[in-house]
Structures are given as structure tokens and as C-alpha cells.
Short mmCIF file of C-alpha atoms in Angstrom, two decimals:
data_model
loop_
_atom_site.label_atom_id
_atom_site.label_comp_id
_atom_site.label_asym_id
_atom_site.label_seq_id
_atom_site.Cartn_x
_atom_site.Cartn_y
_atom_site.Cartn_z
CA MET A 1 -15.60 -27.04 -7.93
CA THR A 2 -18.12 -26.63 -10.70
CA GLY A 3 -17.97 -23.64 -12.41
CA THR A 4 -14.58 -22.55 -11.20
CA GLY A 5 -13.12 -21.85 -14.72
CA ALA A 6 -16.43 -19.49 -15.44
CA LEU A 7 -15.97 -17.65 -12.00
CA LEU A 8 -12.16 -17.00 -12.49
CA ARG A 9 -12.68 -15.96 -15.97
CA LEU A 10 -15.57 -13.04 -14.31
CA VAL A 11 -13.15 -12.11 -11.65
CA LEU A 12 -10.44 -11.64 -14.55
CA ARG A 13 -13.01 -9.48 -16.27
CA ARG A 14 -13.72 -7.59 -13.31
CA ASP A 15 -9.96 -6.71 -12.68
CA ARG A 16 -9.33 -6.31 -16.33
CA LEU A 17 -7.87 -2.93 -15.61
CA LEU A 18 -7.00 -2.70 -12.02
CA MET A 19 -4.53 -6.02 -12.62
CA PRO A 20 -2.50 -5.10 -15.30
CA ALA A 21 -2.49 -1.76 -13.87
CA TRP A 22 -0.69 -2.89 -10.39
CA ILE A 23 1.18 -5.71 -12.15
CA LEU A 24 3.22 -3.22 -14.29
CA GLY A 25 3.01 -0.25 -12.08
CA LEU A 26 4.86 -2.12 -9.35
CA ALA A 27 6.78 -3.98 -11.99
CA LEU A 28 8.51 -0.32 -12.75
CA ALA A 29 9.78 -0.33 -9.28
CA PRO A 30 12.37 -3.11 -9.13
CA VAL A 31 13.92 -1.89 -12.93
CA GLY A 32 13.71 1.75 -12.06
CA TYR A 33 16.01 0.81 -8.69
CA LEU A 34 18.26 -1.23 -11.00
CA SER A 35 18.91 1.74 -13.25
CA SER A 36 19.33 4.13 -10.44
CA ILE A 37 22.07 1.81 -8.62
CA LYS A 38 24.14 1.46 -11.65
CA ALA A 39 24.06 4.99 -12.08
CA ALA A 40 24.91 5.58 -8.42
CA TYR A 41 27.52 2.82 -7.59
CA PRO A 42 29.29 2.27 -10.96
CA ASP A 43 32.46 0.37 -9.87
CA ALA A 44 32.69 -2.34 -7.49
CA ALA A 45 34.80 -0.12 -4.88
CA ALA A 46 31.47 1.95 -4.43
CA ARG A 47 29.41 -0.98 -3.98
CA GLN A 48 31.85 -2.64 -1.76
CA HIS A 49 31.68 0.92 0.44
CA PHE A 50 27.97 0.66 0.29
CA PHE A 51 27.88 -2.70 1.43
CA GLN A 52 30.14 -1.97 4.75
CA LEU A 53 27.88 0.97 5.47
CA ASN A 54 24.45 -0.42 5.38
CA ALA A 55 24.86 -4.36 5.98
CA SER A 56 25.31 -3.77 9.66
CA SER A 57 22.80 -1.21 10.18
CA THR A 58 20.30 -2.33 12.32
CA THR A 59 17.94 0.14 11.42
CA PHE A 60 18.31 -0.49 7.13
CA VAL A 61 18.11 -4.47 7.93
CA VAL A 62 14.80 -3.98 9.79
CA ARG A 63 13.29 -1.78 6.94
CA ASN A 64 14.92 -4.05 3.84
CA GLY A 65 16.18 -7.47 5.24
CA PRO A 66 19.86 -8.96 4.97
CA LEU A 67 22.13 -7.50 2.75
CA TYR A 68 24.04 -10.41 1.13
CA GLY A 69 27.04 -9.23 -1.01
CA SER A 70 27.88 -5.85 -2.70
CA SER A 71 26.92 -6.87 -6.40
CA VAL A 72 24.54 -4.99 -8.27
CA GLY A 73 22.15 -7.81 -7.66
CA ASN A 74 22.31 -7.77 -4.44
CA LEU A 75 21.90 -4.16 -4.03
CA LEU A 76 18.70 -4.68 -5.98
CA ALA A 77 17.28 -7.36 -3.76
CA TRP A 78 18.10 -5.36 -0.73
CA GLN A 79 16.35 -2.03 -2.38
CA CYS A 80 13.17 -4.22 -3.40
CA GLY A 81 13.08 -5.54 0.55
CA PHE A 82 9.79 -4.35 1.12
CA VAL A 83 8.22 -5.30 -2.00
CA PRO A 84 6.95 -8.71 -0.81
CA VAL A 85 4.75 -6.92 1.56
CA VAL A 86 3.25 -4.78 -1.14
CA VAL A 87 2.65 -7.65 -3.03
CA GLY A 88 1.23 -9.68 -0.09
CA LEU A 89 -1.26 -6.76 0.78
CA ILE A 90 -2.73 -6.68 -2.96
CA ALA A 91 -3.19 -10.26 -3.08
CA LEU A 92 -5.18 -10.40 0.42
CA LEU A 93 -7.11 -7.55 -0.80
CA THR A 94 -7.98 -9.26 -4.02
CA VAL A 95 -8.94 -12.34 -2.41
CA VAL A 96 -11.34 -10.53 0.18
CA ARG A 97 -12.75 -8.09 -2.59
CA HIS A 98 -13.83 -11.19 -4.67
CA THR A 99 -15.27 -13.15 -1.86
CA ARG A 100 -16.37 -11.30 1.24
CA THR A 101 -17.24 -8.12 -0.51
CA GLU A 102 -19.17 -10.10 -2.81
CA GLU A 103 -21.05 -11.85 0.03
CA GLU A 104 -22.01 -8.45 1.24
CA ALA A 105 -23.15 -6.80 -1.78
CA GLY A 106 -25.53 -9.72 -2.37
CA ARG A 107 -23.81 -10.80 -5.40
CA ARG A 108 -22.37 -14.49 -4.02
CA GLU A 109 -25.95 -15.31 -3.64
CA LEU A 110 -26.84 -14.57 -7.17
CA THR A 111 -24.00 -16.45 -8.39
CA GLY A 112 -24.65 -19.34 -6.20
CA ALA A 113 -27.93 -19.74 -7.51
CA THR A 114 -26.44 -20.91 -11.06
CA VAL A 115 -24.72 -24.32 -11.20
CA VAL A 116 -21.81 -23.55 -9.24
CA GLY A 117 -20.06 -25.55 -6.76
CA ARG A 118 -20.20 -24.29 -3.03
CA HIS A 119 -16.31 -23.53 -3.37
CA ALA A 120 -16.04 -22.39 -6.46
CA GLY A 121 -15.88 -18.60 -5.71
CA LEU A 122 -13.30 -18.89 -3.18
CA VAL A 123 -11.18 -20.71 -5.52
CA ALA A 124 -11.82 -18.68 -8.28
CA ALA A 125 -10.54 -15.59 -6.12
CA VAL A 126 -7.60 -17.37 -4.83
CA LEU A 127 -6.43 -18.51 -8.37
CA ALA A 128 -6.70 -14.86 -9.77
CA ALA A 129 -4.60 -13.68 -6.94
CA CYS A 130 -1.85 -16.11 -7.32
CA GLY A 131 -1.99 -15.84 -11.38
CA ALA A 132 -1.58 -12.21 -10.93
CA CYS A 133 1.37 -12.78 -8.23
CA LEU A 134 3.07 -15.08 -10.43
CA VAL A 135 2.66 -12.58 -13.74
CA PHE A 136 4.31 -10.03 -11.77
CA GLY A 137 7.11 -12.35 -10.51
CA LEU A 138 7.96 -12.89 -13.99
CA VAL A 139 7.37 -9.76 -15.62
CA THR A 140 9.93 -8.39 -12.89
CA ALA A 141 12.36 -11.35 -13.57
CA PHE A 142 12.58 -10.72 -17.33
CA GLY A 143 12.90 -6.76 -16.85
CA VAL A 144 16.19 -7.01 -14.49
CA ALA A 145 17.22 -9.90 -16.61
CA ALA A 146 16.82 -7.56 -20.00
CA GLN A 147 19.23 -4.94 -18.30
CA GLY A 148 21.81 -7.78 -18.02
CA GLU A 149 21.55 -9.09 -14.25
CA PRO A 150 21.85 -13.36 -14.20
CA ILE A 151 18.67 -14.62 -15.02
CA ALA A 152 18.49 -17.30 -12.06
CA GLY A 153 18.93 -14.31 -9.32
CA ALA A 154 16.30 -12.50 -11.17
CA LEU A 155 13.85 -15.40 -11.31
CA ALA A 156 14.55 -16.03 -7.91
CA LEU A 157 14.01 -12.20 -6.89
CA GLY A 158 10.56 -12.47 -9.06
CA LEU A 159 9.48 -15.59 -7.69
CA GLY A 160 10.14 -14.68 -4.23
CA PHE A 161 7.99 -11.60 -4.28
CA SER A 162 5.14 -14.12 -6.08
CA SER A 163 5.51 -16.30 -3.34
CA ALA A 164 4.92 -14.04 -0.40
CA GLY A 165 1.70 -12.87 -2.53
CA TRP A 166 0.44 -16.65 -2.78
CA VAL A 167 0.67 -17.20 0.93
CA PHE A 168 -1.20 -13.91 1.83
CA ALA A 169 -3.94 -14.79 -0.90
CA GLY A 170 -4.42 -17.70 1.42
CA ALA A 171 -4.48 -15.57 4.63
CA GLY A 172 -6.94 -13.55 2.82
CA ALA A 173 -9.33 -16.51 1.90
CA ILE A 174 -8.81 -17.60 5.62
CA ALA A 175 -10.07 -14.22 6.84
CA ALA A 176 -12.56 -14.03 4.56
CA GLN A 177 -14.52 -17.06 6.34
CA LEU A 178 -13.86 -15.42 9.90
CA THR A 179 -15.43 -12.35 10.13
CA TRP A 180 -18.75 -10.98 9.40
CA GLY A 181 -17.62 -8.09 7.04
CA ALA A 182 -15.29 -7.44 4.46
CA GLY A 183 -13.79 -4.40 6.40
CA GLY A 184 -12.95 -7.13 9.31
CA ALA A 185 -11.66 -9.66 6.66
CA ARG A 186 -9.17 -6.90 5.59
CA SER A 187 -8.35 -5.79 9.16
CA LEU A 188 -7.44 -9.59 10.19
CA GLY A 189 -5.43 -9.82 6.72
CA ILE A 190 -3.50 -7.07 7.35
CA GLY A 191 -2.71 -7.86 10.46
CA ALA A 192 -1.30 -10.95 9.53
CA LEU A 193 0.92 -9.40 6.95
CA VAL A 194 2.15 -6.83 9.63
CA LEU A 195 2.78 -9.78 12.23
CA ALA A 196 4.87 -11.46 9.35
CA PHE A 197 7.02 -8.27 8.60
CA LEU A 198 7.60 -7.68 12.49
CA LEU A 199 8.52 -11.36 12.67
CA ARG A 200 11.03 -10.95 9.63
CA ALA A 201 12.75 -7.95 11.13
CA ALA A 202 13.18 -9.51 14.67
CA GLY A 203 14.69 -12.45 12.92
CA ASP A 204 17.00 -10.60 10.66
CA SER A 205 17.98 -7.90 13.16
CA SER A 206 19.03 -10.17 16.13
CA SER A 207 21.42 -13.17 15.62
CA SER A 208 19.97 -14.82 18.68
CA ALA A 209 16.39 -14.79 17.04
CA GLY A 210 17.46 -15.53 13.67
CA ARG A 211 15.05 -18.59 13.36
CA LEU A 212 12.08 -15.72 13.66
CA ALA A 213 12.63 -14.84 9.95
CA TRP A 214 11.68 -18.45 8.89
CA LEU A 215 8.35 -18.21 10.78
CA SER A 216 7.23 -15.17 8.29
CA PRO A 217 6.33 -15.53 4.57
CA ILE A 218 8.34 -12.41 4.05
CA GLY A 219 11.24 -13.78 5.50
CA TRP A 220 11.17 -16.56 3.06
CA ALA A 221 11.32 -14.24 -0.01
CA HIS A 222 14.96 -12.65 1.58
CA ARG A 223 15.93 -16.56 2.38
CA LEU A 224 15.72 -17.35 -1.45
CA ARG A 225 18.67 -15.65 -1.40
CA PRO A 226 18.31 -13.79 -4.94
CA PHE A 227 21.96 -13.26 -6.53
CA ALA A 228 23.65 -14.58 -3.67
CA GLY A 229 23.48 -18.24 -4.28
CA GLU A 230 19.99 -18.87 -4.73
CA GLN A 231 18.14 -21.40 -2.31
CA TRP A 232 15.34 -23.00 -4.53
CA TRP A 233 14.01 -25.30 -1.94
CA VAL A 234 12.61 -22.46 0.05
CA LEU A 235 10.09 -21.72 -3.10
CA ALA A 236 8.44 -25.18 -1.78
CA LEU A 237 7.65 -23.38 1.77
CA GLY A 238 5.51 -20.56 0.08
CA VAL A 239 3.52 -23.30 -2.18
CA VAL A 240 3.03 -25.52 0.64
CA ALA A 241 1.73 -23.02 2.93
CA THR A 242 -0.45 -21.40 0.35
CA GLY A 243 -1.86 -24.67 -0.36
CA ALA A 244 -2.59 -25.60 3.25
CA SER A 245 -4.08 -21.98 3.81
CA VAL A 246 -6.55 -22.50 0.70
CA ALA A 247 -7.45 -26.01 2.39
CA VAL A 248 -8.24 -24.37 5.50
CA ALA A 249 -10.35 -21.71 3.91
CA ILE A 250 -12.35 -24.44 2.12
CA ALA A 251 -12.94 -26.43 5.52
CA LEU A 252 -14.10 -23.31 7.05
CA SER A 253 -16.22 -22.41 4.42
CA ALA A 254 -18.13 -25.39 4.73
CA ARG A 255 -18.94 -24.60 8.06
CA ARG A 256 -20.68 -21.37 7.66
CA ASP A 257 -23.71 -20.45 6.11
CA LEU A 258 -23.69 -18.04 3.18
CA GLY A 259 -23.16 -14.65 4.46
CA ALA A 260 -22.78 -15.66 7.94
CA ALA A 261 -19.05 -15.96 9.86
CA LEU A 262 -17.35 -17.92 11.98
CA LEU A 263 -16.31 -15.60 14.81
CA PRO A 264 -19.18 -14.21 16.78
CA ALA A 265 -20.64 -10.65 15.91
CA ARG A 266 -20.04 -8.00 18.21
CA LEU A 267 -23.09 -6.63 18.89
CA GLY A 268 -23.66 -2.70 19.52
CA ARG A 269 -25.62 -0.84 22.04
CA SER A 270 -29.62 -1.04 21.45
CA GLY A 271 -29.25 3.20 21.32
CA ALA A 272 -26.82 5.48 20.39
CA LYS A 273 -25.33 7.99 22.89
CA ALA A 274 -26.26 11.55 22.46
CA SER A 275 -22.81 12.15 21.08
CA LEU A 276 -23.03 9.79 18.45
CA ARG A 277 -26.18 11.09 17.20
CA SER A 278 -25.05 13.15 14.46
CA PRO A 279 -23.54 12.40 10.61
CA LEU A 280 -19.96 13.76 11.83
CA ALA A 281 -20.18 11.50 14.96
CA LEU A 282 -21.30 8.14 12.51
CA ALA A 283 -18.52 9.32 10.11
CA TRP A 284 -16.08 9.81 13.13
CA ARG A 285 -17.47 5.77 14.47
CA LEU A 286 -16.62 4.88 11.14
CA GLN A 287 -13.51 6.36 10.17
CA ARG A 288 -11.85 5.76 13.09
CA GLY A 289 -10.01 2.23 12.70
CA THR A 290 -8.77 3.42 9.27
CA LEU A 291 -7.13 6.58 10.84
CA LEU A 292 -6.03 4.50 13.62
CA VAL A 293 -4.07 2.03 11.40
CA TRP A 294 -2.64 4.72 9.03
CA THR A 295 -1.28 6.74 11.92
CA GLY A 296 0.26 4.08 13.71
CA CYS A 297 2.07 2.84 10.56
CA LEU A 298 3.41 5.95 9.64
CA ALA A 299 4.49 6.33 13.13
CA LEU A 300 6.55 3.47 12.88
CA VAL A 301 7.80 4.38 9.52
CA GLY A 302 9.04 7.92 10.56
CA LEU A 303 10.62 6.19 13.38
CA LEU A 304 12.70 3.92 10.77
CA MET A 305 13.45 6.61 8.37
CA GLY A 306 14.56 9.25 11.57
CA GLY A 307 16.82 6.22 12.56
CA VAL A 308 18.47 5.96 9.47
CA ALA A 309 19.19 9.44 8.48
CA GLN A 310 22.99 9.80 9.68
CA ASN A 311 23.45 6.84 7.72
CA VAL A 312 21.78 8.20 4.42
CA THR A 313 23.50 11.07 5.21
CA GLU A 314 27.02 9.46 5.09
CA MET A 315 26.21 7.56 2.03
CA MET A 316 25.06 11.23 0.16
CA ARG A 317 28.58 12.60 1.75
CA ASP A 318 30.55 9.73 -0.09
CA ASN A 319 28.72 9.36 -3.33
CA ARG A 320 27.39 12.39 -5.49
CA ALA A 321 25.34 10.20 -7.73
CA VAL A 322 23.12 9.29 -4.78
CA ALA A 323 23.31 12.86 -3.55
CA GLU A 324 21.77 13.79 -7.02
CA VAL A 325 19.15 11.20 -6.58
CA PHE A 326 18.16 12.36 -3.66
CA SER A 327 18.01 16.01 -4.10
CA ARG A 328 15.57 15.18 -7.31
CA MET A 329 13.27 13.91 -4.73
CA GLY A 330 14.05 16.42 -2.26
CA GLY A 331 15.29 19.65 -3.83
CA GLY A 332 18.67 20.98 -3.56
CA GLY A 333 20.02 22.07 -0.17
CA ALA A 334 22.42 20.65 2.71
CA VAL A 335 22.72 17.04 2.36
CA LEU A 336 20.40 15.99 5.41
CA ASP A 337 17.91 18.42 4.51
CA THR A 338 17.56 16.72 1.04
CA TYR A 339 17.04 13.24 2.52
CA LEU A 340 14.58 14.48 5.05
CA ALA A 341 12.71 16.46 2.29
CA GLY A 342 12.39 13.40 0.48
CA THR A 343 10.97 11.59 3.42
CA MET A 344 8.43 14.12 3.58
CA THR A 345 7.50 13.53 0.14
CA LEU A 346 7.28 9.25 0.94
CA PHE A 347 4.99 10.66 3.74
CA GLY A 348 2.90 12.97 1.54
CA LEU A 349 2.06 10.42 -0.78
CA ALA A 350 1.22 7.65 2.07
CA ALA A 351 -1.00 10.15 3.46
CA ALA A 352 -2.55 10.54 0.23
CA GLY A 353 -3.49 6.92 0.24
CA CYS A 354 -5.22 7.55 3.69
CA ALA A 355 -7.22 10.51 2.44
CA VAL A 356 -8.40 8.30 -0.81
CA GLN A 357 -9.54 5.33 1.47
CA THR A 358 -11.10 7.54 3.96
CA ALA A 359 -13.08 9.55 1.00
CA LEU A 360 -14.08 6.36 -0.86
CA LYS A 361 -15.81 5.07 2.41
CA LEU A 362 -18.66 7.44 1.15
CA ARG A 363 -19.14 4.96 -1.77
CA ALA A 364 -18.62 2.23 -0.14
CA GLU A 365 -21.26 3.05 2.16
CA GLU A 366 -23.76 3.99 -0.77
CA ALA A 367 -22.81 0.41 -2.86
CA ALA A 368 -23.73 -1.36 0.61
CA GLY A 369 -26.99 0.21 1.22
CA ARG A 370 -25.95 1.51 4.54
CA ALA A 371 -26.30 5.25 3.11
CA GLU A 372 -30.05 4.97 2.63
CA PRO A 373 -31.03 4.34 6.16
CA VAL A 374 -29.05 7.23 7.28
CA LEU A 375 -30.35 9.48 4.45
CA ALA A 376 -34.12 8.63 5.17
CA THR A 377 -33.80 10.65 8.38
CA ALA A 378 -33.34 14.16 8.53
CA VAL A 379 -29.86 13.91 7.36
CA GLY A 380 -29.24 15.66 3.96
CA ARG A 381 -26.71 14.28 1.41
CA LEU A 382 -24.34 16.78 1.41
CA GLY A 383 -24.01 16.59 5.74
CA TRP A 384 -23.71 13.06 5.24
CA ALA A 385 -20.80 13.62 2.55
CA LEU A 386 -19.46 16.45 4.20
CA ALA A 387 -18.93 14.43 7.36
CA HIS A 388 -16.74 11.97 5.82
CA LEU A 389 -14.66 14.37 3.54
CA THR A 390 -13.88 16.18 6.93
CA PHE A 391 -11.94 13.16 8.00
CA ALA A 392 -10.61 12.46 4.44
CA CYS A 393 -9.11 16.49 4.87
CA PHE A 394 -8.31 16.79 8.38
CA GLY A 395 -7.36 12.63 9.16
CA PRO A 396 -4.32 12.79 6.52
CA ALA A 397 -3.06 16.31 8.79
CA VAL A 398 -2.91 14.11 12.04
CA VAL A 399 -1.18 11.19 10.01
CA LEU A 400 1.35 13.60 8.61
CA ALA A 401 2.07 15.61 12.30
CA VAL A 402 2.66 12.03 13.81
CA ALA A 403 4.89 10.82 10.72
CA GLY A 404 6.99 14.23 11.03
CA TRP A 405 6.92 13.99 14.75
CA THR A 406 8.25 10.49 14.76
CA THR A 407 11.04 11.09 12.45
CA GLY A 408 12.33 13.99 14.26
CA LEU A 409 12.37 12.01 17.65
CA ALA A 410 14.17 9.41 16.02
CA TYR A 411 16.70 11.68 14.74
CA GLY A 412 16.91 13.71 17.76
CA SER A 413 15.25 17.08 16.46
CA GLY A 414 11.73 16.37 18.22
CA PHE A 415 8.98 18.54 16.63
CA ALA A 416 11.27 20.65 13.93
CA LEU A 417 9.78 18.21 11.04
CA VAL A 418 6.13 18.60 11.90
CA PRO A 419 5.92 22.02 9.90
CA ALA A 420 7.49 20.36 7.05
CA ALA A 421 5.44 17.23 6.87
CA LEU A 422 2.09 19.55 7.16
CA ALA A 423 3.51 21.32 3.78
CA GLN A 424 2.33 18.07 1.97
CA LEU A 425 -1.27 18.74 2.56
CA PRO A 426 -2.29 20.44 -0.16
CA ALA A 427 -1.55 17.85 -2.37
CA VAL A 428 -3.03 15.49 -0.56
CA TRP A 429 -6.25 17.63 -0.64
CA VAL A 430 -6.23 17.18 -4.34
CA LEU A 431 -6.54 13.38 -4.20
CA THR A 432 -9.16 14.10 -1.62
CA GLY A 433 -11.21 16.56 -4.14
CA LEU A 434 -10.65 14.42 -6.95
CA ALA A 435 -12.12 11.15 -5.15
CA ALA A 436 -15.10 13.55 -4.38
CA LEU A 437 -15.45 14.31 -8.29
CA LEU A 438 -15.20 11.08 -9.00
CA ILE A 439 -17.65 9.67 -6.65
CA GLY A 440 -20.02 12.68 -7.72
CA CYS A 441 -19.67 12.34 -11.31
CA VAL A 442 -18.83 8.35 -12.03
CA PRO A 443 -19.72 6.30 -9.02
CA ARG A 444 -18.95 3.10 -10.45
CA TYR A 445 -15.59 3.99 -11.34
CA ALA A 446 -14.83 6.14 -7.76
CA ALA A 447 -11.77 3.44 -7.58
CA ALA A 448 -10.04 5.08 -10.21
CA ALA A 449 -8.72 7.15 -7.23
CA TRP A 450 -6.55 4.78 -6.37
CA GLY A 451 -5.27 5.04 -9.96
CA LEU A 452 -4.41 8.35 -9.74
CA LEU A 453 -2.75 7.89 -6.60
CA ALA A 454 -0.39 5.08 -8.53
CA ALA A 455 0.25 7.40 -11.26
CA PHE A 456 1.33 10.49 -9.15
CA LEU A 457 3.29 7.89 -7.01
CA LEU A 458 5.01 6.49 -10.26
CA LEU A 459 5.82 9.98 -11.32
CA SER A 460 7.20 11.09 -7.94
CA LEU A 461 9.40 8.04 -7.10
CA VAL A 462 10.29 6.68 -10.59
CA GLY A 463 9.88 9.78 -12.62
CA THR A 464 12.25 12.08 -10.52
CA ALA A 465 14.74 8.91 -10.24
CA LEU A 466 14.78 8.81 -14.17
CA GLN A 467 14.78 12.42 -14.78
CA TRP A 468 11.72 12.46 -16.76
CA ASN A 469 10.50 15.69 -18.93
CA GLU A 470 9.67 18.57 -16.24
CA ALA A 471 5.98 18.86 -17.92
CA VAL A 472 5.29 15.16 -17.32
CA LEU A 473 6.61 15.26 -13.84
CA GLY A 474 4.42 18.69 -13.25
CA ILE A 475 1.18 16.48 -13.68
CA SER A 476 1.81 15.35 -9.89
CA PRO A 477 0.62 17.63 -7.30
CA PHE A 478 3.31 16.83 -4.85
CA GLN A 479 5.87 18.32 -7.75
CA HIS A 480 4.87 21.70 -6.94
CA LEU A 481 5.34 21.56 -3.27
CA PRO A 482 8.06 23.16 -1.36
CA ARG A 483 11.07 21.10 -0.57
CA LEU A 484 10.86 21.10 3.51
CA PRO A 485 13.26 21.16 5.41
CA GLY A 486 16.00 23.14 3.47
CA GLY A 487 13.46 24.98 0.88
CA THR A 488 11.60 28.18 0.91
CA PHE A 489 8.17 28.17 1.81
CA SER A 490 5.93 30.11 -0.84
CA ALA A 491 2.05 30.20 -0.34
CA VAL A 492 1.40 30.48 -4.10
CA PRO A 493 1.70 26.83 -5.07
CA ALA A 494 0.19 25.64 -1.62
CA LEU A 495 -3.07 27.99 -2.26
CA GLY A 496 -3.10 26.87 -6.18
CA LEU A 497 -3.64 23.22 -5.19
CA ALA A 498 -6.23 24.22 -2.41
CA ALA A 499 -7.94 26.03 -4.97
CA ILE A 500 -8.02 22.70 -7.18
CA ALA A 501 -8.84 20.38 -4.40
CA VAL A 502 -11.85 22.91 -3.21
CA ALA A 503 -13.15 23.32 -6.86
CA ALA A 504 -12.70 19.40 -7.06
CA GLY A 505 -14.60 18.52 -4.21
CA ALA A 506 -17.29 21.01 -4.83
CA ALA A 507 -18.03 19.89 -8.28
CA GLY A 508 -18.38 16.34 -6.86
CA LEU A 509 -20.71 17.58 -4.19
CA TYR A 510 -23.07 19.15 -6.44
CA ALA A 511 -23.04 16.15 -8.76
CA LEU A 512 -23.81 13.92 -5.87
CA ARG A 513 -26.79 16.19 -4.53
CA ARG A 514 -28.19 15.79 -8.63
CA ARG A 515 -27.62 12.21 -9.11
CA ASP A 516 -29.81 8.96 -8.54
CA MET A 517 -28.76 7.32 -5.14
CA PRO A 518 -27.91 4.52 -4.56
CA VAL A 519 -25.70 3.34 -7.70
CA GLY A 520 -24.95 0.06 -7.35
#
């Protein structure tokens, strides 16, 4: 473990902007939820009605987990039911980034040539991820307690989030030992996260299979029972599981060479098919997995959101404050249309995440040195970049269409919501254009595209709920889209956003063509 402290400082220095951004940005969600709950359900009768309406709804339980009571704290913990999944995802991606990605880039070999122990890098990455999760949990807890909620419940809520992050940091450490690349490690880790969510959902939604939730680290965060008679011993499960997974990762790391993996590599054909010998075909080969995962996830979310439409409509009819919160996201109009329009905004933000990830594949190929062999052939920079950006533009269209279709399928309106979902595309393309601009002009800071998406997410969800100034909210392109279904479609804002996207993308491609490549 020699050098673990020095490598930990290196990890924290490299993440000195990213880590505080996600901690503070995500901590705003529970604090914002708490303000919204107090405004929407000001008395015990309103909260009891909410509890009776949703505690037995299978779809809501699958999405948010069990609802243990009708106090403000209970409703807050239930509304934050998906936060452990997000924290777990961030933790495992952080560990993979500072372990397997470092090996791929060759930087691990450089640090390994100094006076550091064999497992120091792995332990430093896990410590950094777990420390960030702990800070996030404490910031969330003190933010909630500062608004008058019991400190014990607030701590249980925050530490439950931290516990989920710790366990998936350990899962990321194991995944980094098994695969030959960071992409495969991320896929394995995300697969484990999805499995944990499904186990939690299956256990919470069925009385006969309730024990399944105890197999899931996400289920442990709910079983901690914040604001409902805290069961502190559940935290020990997360600590033990994290320690065990890190020990397994260290043991696996000792059994492989640097740069190698324990799972066998899947060798491809010695020669490509004729249909694959083009930049567009190569981009499809590289991007298809990402697009398939995003499409599948948004399809499932669409089924959930469509399935609860009637329940939400009933809530909005009974509670004017709730209806106002949804109307800020989904615009005015009929109650159901307001809810569905807000859902389409969420799909648009998720599709923007798909667009950013797909566009940043350009930068990943460049940084990993795989773009050079391609560009050494007859393929030009513009053709190579446009091939990837094609999927960054049209991949989210497929994702949105499928999400709109599954939402309508669950609600019973078939394909009627597909146009409303596709109306989000101009704002999604703005993110694609900005990502291309960053890749072309400041490639080392291309990941800032995720920061832009996080800012737009904050404005669209927290800003609208807290009624921030319209000029501030207008920074987000999603604020300029028509609220469909129910609203009136206007081509002017859509064309304006599309023009911004084209201008940003063209400027990025121009800069990409003129700058040095590769930039490490």
C-alpha cells in the first residue's frame, strides 16, 4: 500500500472540480424535494391522503421503494428513492475511471514505475469514491436537518445514500479487474447496478418475495428506514459488503498482469465485412452498445411513468399545490397532459445524456490513440467526426421515440405520445453541438459537456420547482420547447435551437480540423 496517500491526493486533485459539482448538485435534489413537499402537503390530512393513494401502488413502489408513513420525512425519503441508484452509478464510474481507464491510457504504468505499492492505485480510487459518497451523505443530512427535520432521520437518509455508493465503488473495483477495457468494466458495473435495482423492486412489490430486497444494496438504503424508526445496524451490511468487495478486487488484481484482465478477450474477425469498411459503419460498431442500453433503460422508465399516470392525475386533481408543481414543468392545460408533458421533459434530459455520451466517444477514441490508425487511412477528420456525431443526433431520436411509445403503451394511448417525445430533440441537439464544440476547441475539457447537462437538469427540475427567475431558467434550452401533449407546437423556438446546435457543431468541426491530434 506504499504511496496510497500520494495517489489519493492525485485522484482528488484531478477530480477537484467534478467531485464537488456532483456532490453539491445532487444534494440540492433532496433539499428541493423537501421544500416542494412542505408546499404541496402543508397539513397532516393532505399527507395522509398522499400516503393512502401511493403506498399500495405497485408501480410507485417499484420506482421509489416502500412508503413507511405520512410524515414530511417519510415522503421525502420516498421521493428520494432513486437517489441511491444515482450515487451508486457515480461511485462505480469514479473507480473505473481512476483504475481501468488509467491502465488503458498508460498512466498507470508511469505511476507504477515510481515508489508505490501494487494495489495503491486501486485503494486510492476506492477511498476517493467512498469519501465523496460520505461527504454527499453528510451534506444531504445537514441540508435536510437545517430545514427542521429530525437529525436522526436526516442522517439515516444521507448515510443510506452513502452506503449504496460505497458498495458500488467496491463493485467497480472488481469489474476493473475482470475486463480488458474501461468500457467493459463500466458495462459490468452498470449491469450489477441494474440487477440490484430489479432485486429491490421485486422484493418491495411482492409480499411473498420480500427477502429479495435484502439482497440489494439499494434495498438496504430503504431498509434503514429514515424517519420511520431507523435501523442503524443495516449500515453494517454496506460497510461489510464494501470491505469484502475491495478485498476480492485486491486478490483479483494480484492474479493478473498490468493491462491484462481475468476474463478472456473476445477476438474479432481477422478482416472486416464489406458492410463495415466505412467511418459510419465503424461508428455504429462502437456506439451500438451505448444506444441499446439507453433505449432499453428509457423504455423501462416509459412503462413506469405511463403506468402511474392515472395515480398522478388523481393526486393533481386532489391537490392544487401538486398540480402547480407539475404545471411549472409541463405547462398549463389538462391535468393529465401536464403530467405527460413533464414526463417528456425528463425523457428529453435523459436523451441529452445519451447524446453527450455518444458525442464524447470521439474524444475517447482520440485520447486512447485509436483515432490515429483510422485517420492514417483515406478517412478524413470531418468524415470520422461526422460519423460519430450522426449517432449523437439520431440515436437520441430513437431513444425518445421508444420512450414515448412505451409511455403511451402503459397508459393506453399507443403511439400518440411519440411526437411529444420527439419534440425534445432540438434541445438535445444543442447539447450535441456544445459537446462537439468542446471537443474541437478545448479537448482536454470536453467532459465539461456533462457539467452543462447537469446545469440544465438543475434548472429544469429544481429551478422550476422553486420558481427561479425566468431569465435564469431560460438558460436551459429545454425551457424553450413546447409543452406537449396539450400545448401548441411552434416551429420558431425549435428552429432557433436547431440553428444553435448546427452553429456550435460546425464551429467544433472547424476547430477539430485545424488543431493538433491527438491531444492527450
